[in-house]
Coordinates of C-alpha atoms in Angstrom, one line a residue:
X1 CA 26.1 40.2 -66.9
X2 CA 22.3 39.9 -67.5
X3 CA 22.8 37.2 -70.8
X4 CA 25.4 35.5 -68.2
X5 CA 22.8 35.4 -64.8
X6 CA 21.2 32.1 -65.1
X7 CA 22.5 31.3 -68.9
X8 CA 20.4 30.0 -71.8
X9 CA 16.6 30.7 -69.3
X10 CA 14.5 32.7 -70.9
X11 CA 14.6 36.2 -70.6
X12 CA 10.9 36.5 -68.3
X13 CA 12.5 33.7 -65.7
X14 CA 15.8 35.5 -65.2
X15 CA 13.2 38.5 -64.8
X16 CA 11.1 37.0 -62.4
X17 CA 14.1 35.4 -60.4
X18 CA 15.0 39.3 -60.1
X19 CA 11.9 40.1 -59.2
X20 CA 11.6 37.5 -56.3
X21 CA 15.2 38.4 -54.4
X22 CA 14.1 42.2 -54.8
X23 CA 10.7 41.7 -53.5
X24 CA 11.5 39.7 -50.9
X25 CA 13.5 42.5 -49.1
X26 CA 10.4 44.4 -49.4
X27 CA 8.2 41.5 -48.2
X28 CA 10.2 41.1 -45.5
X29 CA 10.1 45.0 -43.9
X30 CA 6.2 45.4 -45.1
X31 CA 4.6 42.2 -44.3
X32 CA 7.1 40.3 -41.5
X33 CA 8.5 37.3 -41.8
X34 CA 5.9 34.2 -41.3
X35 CA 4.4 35.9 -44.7
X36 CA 7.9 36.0 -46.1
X37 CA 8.8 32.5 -45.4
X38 CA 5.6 31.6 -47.0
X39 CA 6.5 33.6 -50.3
X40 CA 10.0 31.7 -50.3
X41 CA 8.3 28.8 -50.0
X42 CA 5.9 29.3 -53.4
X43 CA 9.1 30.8 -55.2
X44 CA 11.0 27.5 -54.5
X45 CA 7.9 25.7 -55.3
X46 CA 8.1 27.8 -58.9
X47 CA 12.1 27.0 -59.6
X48 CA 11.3 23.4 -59.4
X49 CA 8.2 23.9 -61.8
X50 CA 11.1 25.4 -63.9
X51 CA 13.8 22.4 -63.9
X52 CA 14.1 22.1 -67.7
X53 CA 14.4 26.0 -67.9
X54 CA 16.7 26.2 -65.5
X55 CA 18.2 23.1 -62.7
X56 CA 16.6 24.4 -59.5
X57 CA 20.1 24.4 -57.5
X58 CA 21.2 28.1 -59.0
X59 CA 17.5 30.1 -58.8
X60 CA 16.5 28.0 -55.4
X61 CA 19.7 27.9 -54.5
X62 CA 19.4 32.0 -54.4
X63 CA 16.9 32.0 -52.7
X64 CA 18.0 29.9 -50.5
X65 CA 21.3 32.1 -49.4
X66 CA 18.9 35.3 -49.2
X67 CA 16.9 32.8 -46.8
X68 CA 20.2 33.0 -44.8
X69 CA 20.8 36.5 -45.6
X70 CA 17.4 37.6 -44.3
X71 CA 17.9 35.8 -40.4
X72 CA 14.9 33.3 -41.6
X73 CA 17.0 30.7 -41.2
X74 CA 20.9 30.5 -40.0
X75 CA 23.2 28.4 -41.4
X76 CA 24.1 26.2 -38.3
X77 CA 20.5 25.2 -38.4
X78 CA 20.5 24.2 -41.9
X79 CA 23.9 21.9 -41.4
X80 CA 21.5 20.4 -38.0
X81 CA 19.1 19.5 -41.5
X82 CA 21.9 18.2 -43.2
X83 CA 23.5 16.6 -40.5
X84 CA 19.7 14.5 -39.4
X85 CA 19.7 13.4 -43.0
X86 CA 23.4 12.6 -43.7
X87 CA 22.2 9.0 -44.4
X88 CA 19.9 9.9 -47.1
X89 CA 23.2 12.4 -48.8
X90 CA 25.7 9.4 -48.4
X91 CA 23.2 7.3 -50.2
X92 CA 22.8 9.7 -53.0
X93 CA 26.6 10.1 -53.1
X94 CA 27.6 6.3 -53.5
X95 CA 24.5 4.3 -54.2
X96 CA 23.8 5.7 -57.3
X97 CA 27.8 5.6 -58.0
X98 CA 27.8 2.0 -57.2
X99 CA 24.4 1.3 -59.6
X100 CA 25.9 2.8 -62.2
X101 CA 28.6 0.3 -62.4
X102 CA 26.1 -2.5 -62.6
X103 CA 24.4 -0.5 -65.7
X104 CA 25.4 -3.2 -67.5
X105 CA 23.5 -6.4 -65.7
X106 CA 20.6 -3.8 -65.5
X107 CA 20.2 -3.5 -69.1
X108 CA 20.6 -7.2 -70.1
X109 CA 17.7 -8.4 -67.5
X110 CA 15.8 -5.3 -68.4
X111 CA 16.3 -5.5 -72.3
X112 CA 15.2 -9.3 -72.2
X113 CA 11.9 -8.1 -69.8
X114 CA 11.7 -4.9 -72.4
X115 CA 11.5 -7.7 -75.7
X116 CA 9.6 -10.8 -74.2
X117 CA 6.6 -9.0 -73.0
X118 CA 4.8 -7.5 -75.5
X119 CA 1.4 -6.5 -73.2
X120 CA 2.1 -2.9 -71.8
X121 CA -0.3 -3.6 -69.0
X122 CA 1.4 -6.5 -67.8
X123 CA 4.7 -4.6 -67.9
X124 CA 3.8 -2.0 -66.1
X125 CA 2.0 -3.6 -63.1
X126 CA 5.5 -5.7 -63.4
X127 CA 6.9 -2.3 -63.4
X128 CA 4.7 -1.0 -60.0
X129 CA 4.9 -4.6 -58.3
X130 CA 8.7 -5.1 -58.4
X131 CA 9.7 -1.2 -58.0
X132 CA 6.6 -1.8 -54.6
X133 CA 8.6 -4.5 -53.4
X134 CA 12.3 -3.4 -54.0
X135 CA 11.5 -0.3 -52.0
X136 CA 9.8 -2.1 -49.5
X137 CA 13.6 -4.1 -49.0
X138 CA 15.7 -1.2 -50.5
X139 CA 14.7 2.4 -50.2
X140 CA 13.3 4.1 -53.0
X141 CA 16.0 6.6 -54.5
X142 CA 17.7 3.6 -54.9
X143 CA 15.1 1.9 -56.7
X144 CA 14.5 4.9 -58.8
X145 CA 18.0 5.2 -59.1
X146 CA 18.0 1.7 -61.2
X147 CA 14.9 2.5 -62.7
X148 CA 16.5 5.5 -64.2
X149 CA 19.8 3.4 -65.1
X150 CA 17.1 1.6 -67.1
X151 CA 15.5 4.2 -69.3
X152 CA 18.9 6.3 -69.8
X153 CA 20.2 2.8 -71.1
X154 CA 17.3 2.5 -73.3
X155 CA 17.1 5.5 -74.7
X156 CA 20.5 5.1 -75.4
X157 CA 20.5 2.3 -77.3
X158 CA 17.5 3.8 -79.5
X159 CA 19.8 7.4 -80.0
X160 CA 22.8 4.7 -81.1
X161 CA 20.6 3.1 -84.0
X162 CA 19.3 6.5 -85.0
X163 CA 22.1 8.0 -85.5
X164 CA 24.3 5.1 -87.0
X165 CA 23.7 3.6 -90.5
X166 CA 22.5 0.0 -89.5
X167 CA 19.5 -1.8 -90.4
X168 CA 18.8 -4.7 -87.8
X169 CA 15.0 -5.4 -89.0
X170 CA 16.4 -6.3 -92.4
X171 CA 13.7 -3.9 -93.7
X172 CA 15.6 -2.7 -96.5
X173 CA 14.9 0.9 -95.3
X174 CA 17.6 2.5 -92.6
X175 CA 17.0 1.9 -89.1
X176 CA 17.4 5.9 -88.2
X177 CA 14.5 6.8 -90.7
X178 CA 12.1 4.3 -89.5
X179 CA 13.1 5.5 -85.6
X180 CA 12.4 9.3 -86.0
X181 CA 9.3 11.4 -86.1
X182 CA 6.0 9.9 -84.6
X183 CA 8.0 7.0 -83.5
X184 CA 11.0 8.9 -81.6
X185 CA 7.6 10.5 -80.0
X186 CA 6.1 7.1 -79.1
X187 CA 8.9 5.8 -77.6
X188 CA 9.6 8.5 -75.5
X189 CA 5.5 8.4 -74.6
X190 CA 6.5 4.5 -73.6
X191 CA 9.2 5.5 -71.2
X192 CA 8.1 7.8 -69.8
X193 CA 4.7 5.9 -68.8
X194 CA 6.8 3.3 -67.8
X195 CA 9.2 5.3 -65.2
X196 CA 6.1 7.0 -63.7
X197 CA 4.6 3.9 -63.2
X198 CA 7.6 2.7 -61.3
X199 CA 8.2 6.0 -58.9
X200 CA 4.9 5.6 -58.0
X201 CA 5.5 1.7 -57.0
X202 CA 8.5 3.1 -55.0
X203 CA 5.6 4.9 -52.8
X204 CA 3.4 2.3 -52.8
X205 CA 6.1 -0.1 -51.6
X206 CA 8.0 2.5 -49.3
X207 CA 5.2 2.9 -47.2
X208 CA 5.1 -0.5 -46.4
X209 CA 8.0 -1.4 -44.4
X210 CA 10.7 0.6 -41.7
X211 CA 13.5 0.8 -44.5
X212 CA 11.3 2.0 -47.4
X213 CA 11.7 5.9 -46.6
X214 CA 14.0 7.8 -44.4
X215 CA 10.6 8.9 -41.8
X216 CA 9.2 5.3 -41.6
X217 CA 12.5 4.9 -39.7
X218 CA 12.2 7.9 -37.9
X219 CA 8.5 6.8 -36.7
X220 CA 9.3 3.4 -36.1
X221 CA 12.2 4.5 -33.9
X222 CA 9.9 6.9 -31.7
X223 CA 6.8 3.5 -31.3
X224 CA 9.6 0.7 -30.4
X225 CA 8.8 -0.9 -33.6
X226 CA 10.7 -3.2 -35.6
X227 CA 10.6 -4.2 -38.7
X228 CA 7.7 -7.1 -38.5
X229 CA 5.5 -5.2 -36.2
X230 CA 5.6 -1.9 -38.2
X231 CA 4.7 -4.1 -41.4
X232 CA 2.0 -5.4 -39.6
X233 CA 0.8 -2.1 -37.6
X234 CA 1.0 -0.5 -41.2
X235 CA -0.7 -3.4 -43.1
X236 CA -4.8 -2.5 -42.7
X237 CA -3.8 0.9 -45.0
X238 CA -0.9 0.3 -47.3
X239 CA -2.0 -3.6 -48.5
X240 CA -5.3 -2.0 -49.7
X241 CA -3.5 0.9 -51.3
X242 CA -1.5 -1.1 -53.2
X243 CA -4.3 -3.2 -54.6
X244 CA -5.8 -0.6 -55.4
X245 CA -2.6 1.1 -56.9
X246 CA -1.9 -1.8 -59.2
X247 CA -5.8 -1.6 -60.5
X248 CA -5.1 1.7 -61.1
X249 CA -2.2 0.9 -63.5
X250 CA -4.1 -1.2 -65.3
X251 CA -7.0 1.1 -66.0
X252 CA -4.3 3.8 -67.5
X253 CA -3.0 1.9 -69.6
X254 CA -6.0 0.5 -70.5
X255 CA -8.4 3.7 -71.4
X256 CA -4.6 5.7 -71.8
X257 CA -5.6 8.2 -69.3
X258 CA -3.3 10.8 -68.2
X259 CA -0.4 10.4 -70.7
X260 CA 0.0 6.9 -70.2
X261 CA -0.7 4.1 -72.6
X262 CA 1.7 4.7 -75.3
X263 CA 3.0 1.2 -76.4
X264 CA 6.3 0.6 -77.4
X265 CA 6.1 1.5 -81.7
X266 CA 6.9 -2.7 -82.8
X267 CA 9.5 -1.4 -85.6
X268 CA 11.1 -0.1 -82.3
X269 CA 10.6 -3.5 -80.8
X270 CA 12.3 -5.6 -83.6
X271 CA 15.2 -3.1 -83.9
X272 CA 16.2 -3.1 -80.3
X273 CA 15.6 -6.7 -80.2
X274 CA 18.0 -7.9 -83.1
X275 CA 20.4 -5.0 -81.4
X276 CA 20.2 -7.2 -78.4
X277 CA 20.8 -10.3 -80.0
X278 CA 23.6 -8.7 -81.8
X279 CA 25.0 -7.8 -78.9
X280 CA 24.6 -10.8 -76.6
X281 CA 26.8 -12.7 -79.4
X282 CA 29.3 -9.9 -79.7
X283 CA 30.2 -10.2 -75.6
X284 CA 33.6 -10.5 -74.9
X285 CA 35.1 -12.9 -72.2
X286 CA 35.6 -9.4 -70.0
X287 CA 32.1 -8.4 -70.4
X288 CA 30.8 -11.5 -69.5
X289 CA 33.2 -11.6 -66.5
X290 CA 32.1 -8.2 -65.7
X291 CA 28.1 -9.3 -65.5
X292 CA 29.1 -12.5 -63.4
X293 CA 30.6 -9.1 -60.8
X294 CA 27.7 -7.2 -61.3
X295 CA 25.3 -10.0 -60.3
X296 CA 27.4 -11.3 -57.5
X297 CA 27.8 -7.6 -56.2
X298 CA 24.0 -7.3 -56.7
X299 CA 23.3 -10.4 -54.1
X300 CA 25.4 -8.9 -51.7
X301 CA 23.5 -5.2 -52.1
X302 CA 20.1 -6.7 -51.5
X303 CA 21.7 -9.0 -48.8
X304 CA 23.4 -6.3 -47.1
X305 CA 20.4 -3.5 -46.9
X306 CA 17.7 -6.4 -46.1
X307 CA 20.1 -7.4 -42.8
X308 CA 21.1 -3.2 -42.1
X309 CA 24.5 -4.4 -42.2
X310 CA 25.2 -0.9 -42.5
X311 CA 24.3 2.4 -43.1
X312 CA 22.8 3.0 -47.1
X313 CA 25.7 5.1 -48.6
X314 CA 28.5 2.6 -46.8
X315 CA 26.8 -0.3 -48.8
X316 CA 26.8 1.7 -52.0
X317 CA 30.7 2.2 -51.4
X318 CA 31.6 -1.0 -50.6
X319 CA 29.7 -1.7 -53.9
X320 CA 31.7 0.2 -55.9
X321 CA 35.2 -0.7 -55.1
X322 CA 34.1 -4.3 -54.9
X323 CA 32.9 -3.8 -58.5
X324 CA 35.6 -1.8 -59.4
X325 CA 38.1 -3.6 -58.5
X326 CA 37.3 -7.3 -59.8
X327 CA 36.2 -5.2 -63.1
X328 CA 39.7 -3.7 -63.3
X329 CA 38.5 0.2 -63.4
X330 CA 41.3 1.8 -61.8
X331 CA 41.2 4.9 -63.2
X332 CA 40.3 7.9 -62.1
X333 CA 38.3 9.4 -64.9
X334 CA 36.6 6.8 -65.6
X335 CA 35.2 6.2 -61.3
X336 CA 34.6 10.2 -61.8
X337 CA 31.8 9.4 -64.5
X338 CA 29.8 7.1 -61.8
X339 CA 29.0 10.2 -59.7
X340 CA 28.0 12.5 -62.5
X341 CA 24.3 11.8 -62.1
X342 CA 24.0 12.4 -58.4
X343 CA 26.1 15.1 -57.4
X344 CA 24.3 17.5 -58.8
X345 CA 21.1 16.5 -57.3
X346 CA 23.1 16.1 -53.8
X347 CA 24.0 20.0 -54.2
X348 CA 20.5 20.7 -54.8
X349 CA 18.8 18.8 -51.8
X350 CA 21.1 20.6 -49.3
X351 CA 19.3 24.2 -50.3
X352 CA 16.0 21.9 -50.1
X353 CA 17.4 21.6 -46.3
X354 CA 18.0 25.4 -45.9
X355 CA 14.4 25.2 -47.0
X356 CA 13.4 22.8 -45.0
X357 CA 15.2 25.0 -41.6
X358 CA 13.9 28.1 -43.0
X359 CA 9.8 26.1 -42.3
X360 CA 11.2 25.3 -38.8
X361 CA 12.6 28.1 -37.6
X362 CA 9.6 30.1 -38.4
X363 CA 7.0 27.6 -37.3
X364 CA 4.9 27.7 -40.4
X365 CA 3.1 24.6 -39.9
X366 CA 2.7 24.5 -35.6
X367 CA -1.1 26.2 -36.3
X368 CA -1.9 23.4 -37.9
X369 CA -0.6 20.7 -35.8
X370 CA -2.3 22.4 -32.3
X371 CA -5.7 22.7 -33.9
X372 CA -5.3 19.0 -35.0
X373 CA -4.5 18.0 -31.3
X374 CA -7.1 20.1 -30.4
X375 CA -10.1 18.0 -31.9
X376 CA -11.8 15.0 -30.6
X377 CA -10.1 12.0 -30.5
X378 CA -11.8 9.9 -32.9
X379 CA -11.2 12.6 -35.3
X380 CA -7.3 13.1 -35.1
X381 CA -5.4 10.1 -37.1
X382 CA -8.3 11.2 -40.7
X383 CA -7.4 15.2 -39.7
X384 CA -3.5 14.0 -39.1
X385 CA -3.6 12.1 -42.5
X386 CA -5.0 15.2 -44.4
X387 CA -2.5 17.8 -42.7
X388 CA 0.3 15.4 -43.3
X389 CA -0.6 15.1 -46.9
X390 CA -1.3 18.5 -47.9
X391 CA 1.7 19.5 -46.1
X392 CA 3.7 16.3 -47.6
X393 CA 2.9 18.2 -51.1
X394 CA 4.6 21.2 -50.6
X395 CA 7.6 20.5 -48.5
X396 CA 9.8 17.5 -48.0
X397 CA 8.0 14.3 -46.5
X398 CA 10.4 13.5 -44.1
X399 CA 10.7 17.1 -42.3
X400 CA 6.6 16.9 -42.1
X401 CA 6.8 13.6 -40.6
X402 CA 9.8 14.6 -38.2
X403 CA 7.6 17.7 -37.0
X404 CA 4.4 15.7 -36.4
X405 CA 5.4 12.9 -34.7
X406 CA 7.8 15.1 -32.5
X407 CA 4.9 17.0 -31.1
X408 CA 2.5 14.1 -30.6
X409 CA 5.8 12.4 -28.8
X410 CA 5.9 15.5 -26.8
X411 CA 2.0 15.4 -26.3
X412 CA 2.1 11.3 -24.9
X413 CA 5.4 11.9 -22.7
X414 CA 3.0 14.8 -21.2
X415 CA 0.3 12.2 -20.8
X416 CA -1.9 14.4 -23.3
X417 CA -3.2 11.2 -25.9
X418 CA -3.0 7.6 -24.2
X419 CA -0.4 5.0 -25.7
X420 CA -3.1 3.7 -28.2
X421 CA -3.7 7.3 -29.3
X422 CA 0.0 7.6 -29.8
X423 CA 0.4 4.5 -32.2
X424 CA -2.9 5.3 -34.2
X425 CA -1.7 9.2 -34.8
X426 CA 2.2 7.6 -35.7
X427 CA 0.6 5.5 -38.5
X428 CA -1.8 8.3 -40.0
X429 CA 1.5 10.4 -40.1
X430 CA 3.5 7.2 -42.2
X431 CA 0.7 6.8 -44.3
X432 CA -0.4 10.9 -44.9
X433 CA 3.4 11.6 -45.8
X434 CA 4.1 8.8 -47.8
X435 CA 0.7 8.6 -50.0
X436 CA -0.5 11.8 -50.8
X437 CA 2.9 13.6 -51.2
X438 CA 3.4 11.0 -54.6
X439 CA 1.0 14.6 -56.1
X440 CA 4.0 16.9 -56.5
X441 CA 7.9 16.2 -57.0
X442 CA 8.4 18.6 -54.2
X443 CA 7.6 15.9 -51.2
X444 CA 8.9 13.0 -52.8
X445 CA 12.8 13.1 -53.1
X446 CA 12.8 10.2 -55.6
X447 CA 10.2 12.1 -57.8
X448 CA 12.6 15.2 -57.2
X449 CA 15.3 12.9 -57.9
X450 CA 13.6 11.9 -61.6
X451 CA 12.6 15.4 -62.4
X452 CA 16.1 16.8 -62.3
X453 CA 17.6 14.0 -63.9
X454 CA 19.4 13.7 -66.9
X455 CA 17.0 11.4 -68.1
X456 CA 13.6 13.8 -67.9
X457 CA 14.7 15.9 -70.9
X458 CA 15.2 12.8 -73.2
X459 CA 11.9 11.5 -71.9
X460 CA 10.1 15.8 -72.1
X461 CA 9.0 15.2 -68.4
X462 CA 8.6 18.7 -67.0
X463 CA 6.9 19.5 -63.6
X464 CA 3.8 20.5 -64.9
X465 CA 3.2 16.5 -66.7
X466 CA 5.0 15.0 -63.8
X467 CA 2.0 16.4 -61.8
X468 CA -0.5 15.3 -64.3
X469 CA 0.7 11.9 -64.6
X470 CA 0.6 11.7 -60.9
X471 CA -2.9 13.3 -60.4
X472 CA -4.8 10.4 -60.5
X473 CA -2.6 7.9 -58.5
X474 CA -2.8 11.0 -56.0
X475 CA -6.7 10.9 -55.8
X476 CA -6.4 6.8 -55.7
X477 CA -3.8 6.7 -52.9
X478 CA -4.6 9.3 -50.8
X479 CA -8.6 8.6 -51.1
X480 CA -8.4 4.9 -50.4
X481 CA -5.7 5.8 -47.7
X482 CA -7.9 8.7 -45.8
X483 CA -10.6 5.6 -46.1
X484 CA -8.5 3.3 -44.1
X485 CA -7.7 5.5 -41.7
X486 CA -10.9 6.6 -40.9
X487 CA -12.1 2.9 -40.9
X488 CA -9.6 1.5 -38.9
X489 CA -7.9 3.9 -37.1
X490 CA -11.3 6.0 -36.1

């Protein structure tokens, strides 16, 4: 039974996991349960931290029925968690279904990109510019969702050569022996760079606009705003940050702070590029048919979530039987591969939401947001900013931002702050949960998204280099954005 519990983790985690459930009984009886609640809270933290050990939906999904067990949380009030972000679990259901049928497209715009631009600086600012503005339009799990598409695709096509017998440099020497060692390291240095570069645009661009995360919706919908005026009310912070965001790209790459700066090894690049070649002649009529789909299908998908024709996940269905369909997949094994990737994650972010009730049903953070309201005016939106963020990097984004700009609702309709007061707090709680929560993959679900993806073990991103690779974009976006807020919002 022990070997079984929690499979190939290592012997101390299954331990400590045993450790946890037992002490928290304890915890519970001795200390009370705001204490308790905290504990669960660090012990979630710690499974995520231990994604390649173990995925985080069995040993925080434990945790997360002894949260139930305990009466921290019940389970009606988790399914009201669920049930407020049903839009974000449809999305993850059939958006990242439906990109996976355009896989294909992806990789021959992306492979072309990949070959033709040989400067790494310039392709990752390209990377953080057009991930910032498809979030801005999209949202940004489905931005990462592509992005991910991207580097699976890639890596892909490296594992094929290595493991095959070809030789597409002409070298003389096999393709597989020039591609392992130092260089297999390299190139897994180069994509990873690359995807953290481009989760980190999805912040920078998600901040921007109503769309971009689920709570810029939520806030916007509280003010009145639409989507012009919240571009425009958010503008004085987030065009800043992304200047400075971009500059910050450069200057990794550049002095290869941080793990980045790895270039892509150039045997690597002349191998891939003759495999593309290759490949673009050996296109059959069907294949070529089936890009003319995938690009037609992608018009419509940035057509249909610029105009909010309908909710996220609808779009991603109607994208995949339109795909489906004029592609001629109509079988069912093959449509079951499409939700593979996501599934798993969807499991897991419903016991974030069990989580996430368990934080409101024990009002861990209300301290915090009375002695907030408590100080002098001018002082609120920097102090707002800074509780958001902190809290942003422990706990989901969007249930920080839900909580916050509930209570200062609560605090205008009681004529407590003035309208102005209400506008300038709503916009220090956009930009302190979107900015500063980038730090751990814990408040951004796209991060969370990457780190429990299939892709981070090919790519060795644990936690622990996630949150060094974010560190300094964290001290760039969060600084210049506390600077803003103080400046303009003071």
């Amino acid at each position: 039974m022990f070997n079984n519990f929690l499979g190939n983790s290592p012997r101390w985690f299954k331990l400590t996991m045993i450790g946890f459930l037992i002490f928290n009984v304890f915890s519970l009886f001795v200390f009370g349960k705001t204490i308790t609640a905290w504990l669960f809270i660090g012990e979630f933290i710690f499974t995520l931290a231990m994604a390649l050990k173990c995925y985080p939906l069995q040993s925080g999904g434990l945790l997360a029925i002894q949260a139930i067990v305990l009466n921290l949380t019940t389970a009606e009030h988790a399914y009201h968690e669920v049930e407020a972000n049903l839009e974000v679990i449809l999305l993850l259901v059939f958006m990242v279904a439906g990109i996976y049928f355009m896989k294909p497209l992806i990789m021959y715009i992306f492979s072309k990109v990949f070959t033709k631009i040989k400067s790494k600086m310039i392709l990752s600012s390209l990377f953080v510019i057009l991930a910032a503005v498809l979030s801005a339009f999209l949202d940004a799990l489905t931005v990462t969702a592509v992005l991910i598409s991207v580097a699976v695709g890639f890596y892909g096509v490296y594992h094929k050569i290595h493991s095959g017998e070809s030789d597409y440099d002409q070298s003389g020497v096999l393709d597989r022996k020039e591609l392992s060692g130092e260089t297999l390291e390299q190139f897994r240095s180069f994509l990873r760079s690359l995807i953290m570069h481009g989760v980190v645009g999805t912040a920078l661009g998600g901040v921007m606009t109503i769309v971009g995360e689920p709570q810029n919706l939520l806030i916007g919908k509280r003010l009145g705003w639409e989507f012009v005026e919240f571009f425009l009310q958010m503008a004085p912070i987030t065009l800043p940050v992304f200047v400075f965001g971009v500059a910050t790209t450069l200057l990794l790459e550049k002095f290869k702070l941080f793990g980045y700066g790895a270039e892509l090894p150039e045997v690597a690049r002349n191998i891939i590029e003759n495999y593309t070649e290759e490949t673009d002649r050996n296109r059959t009529p069907k294949q070529k048919a089936g890009l003319i789909v995938q690009a037609v299908c992608g018009v419509l998908l940035i057509i249909g979530l610029a105009l909010h024709l309908a909710p996220v996940g609808f779009i991603g269905l109607a994208l995949i039987i339109l795909q489906t369909a004029f592609m001629g997949i109509i079988d069912e094994h093959h449509l079951g591969k499409a939700f593979e990737e996501a599934l798993p994650f969807t499991a897991l972010l419903v016991v974030f939401f069990v989580i996430v009730a368990m934080i409101h049903d024990q009002h861990l953070f209300e301290p915090i947001i009375n002695w907030a309201l408590s100080l002098d005016a001018s002082q609120q939106p920097p102090m707002f900013y800074l509780a958001n963020g902190i809290l942003s990097m422990i706990s989901d984004n969007v249930f920080v931002a839900t909580v916050y700009i509930g209570e200062i609702q609560s605090a205008f309709e009681a004529g407590e702050i003035t309208r102005e007061q209400f506008e300038k707090l709503g916009i220090a709680i956009n930009t302190g949960t979107n900015l500063p929560s980038v730090a751990t993959p814990n408040g951004q679900a796209a991060f969370l998204f990457l780190l429990t993806s299939a892709l981070a073990p090919l790519i060795n991103l644990s936690y622990g280099k996630m949150v060094k690779m974010a560190f300094p974009y964290t001290i760039v976006l969060g600084g210049v954005g506390l600077a803003c807020v103080y400046y303009f919002l003071s």
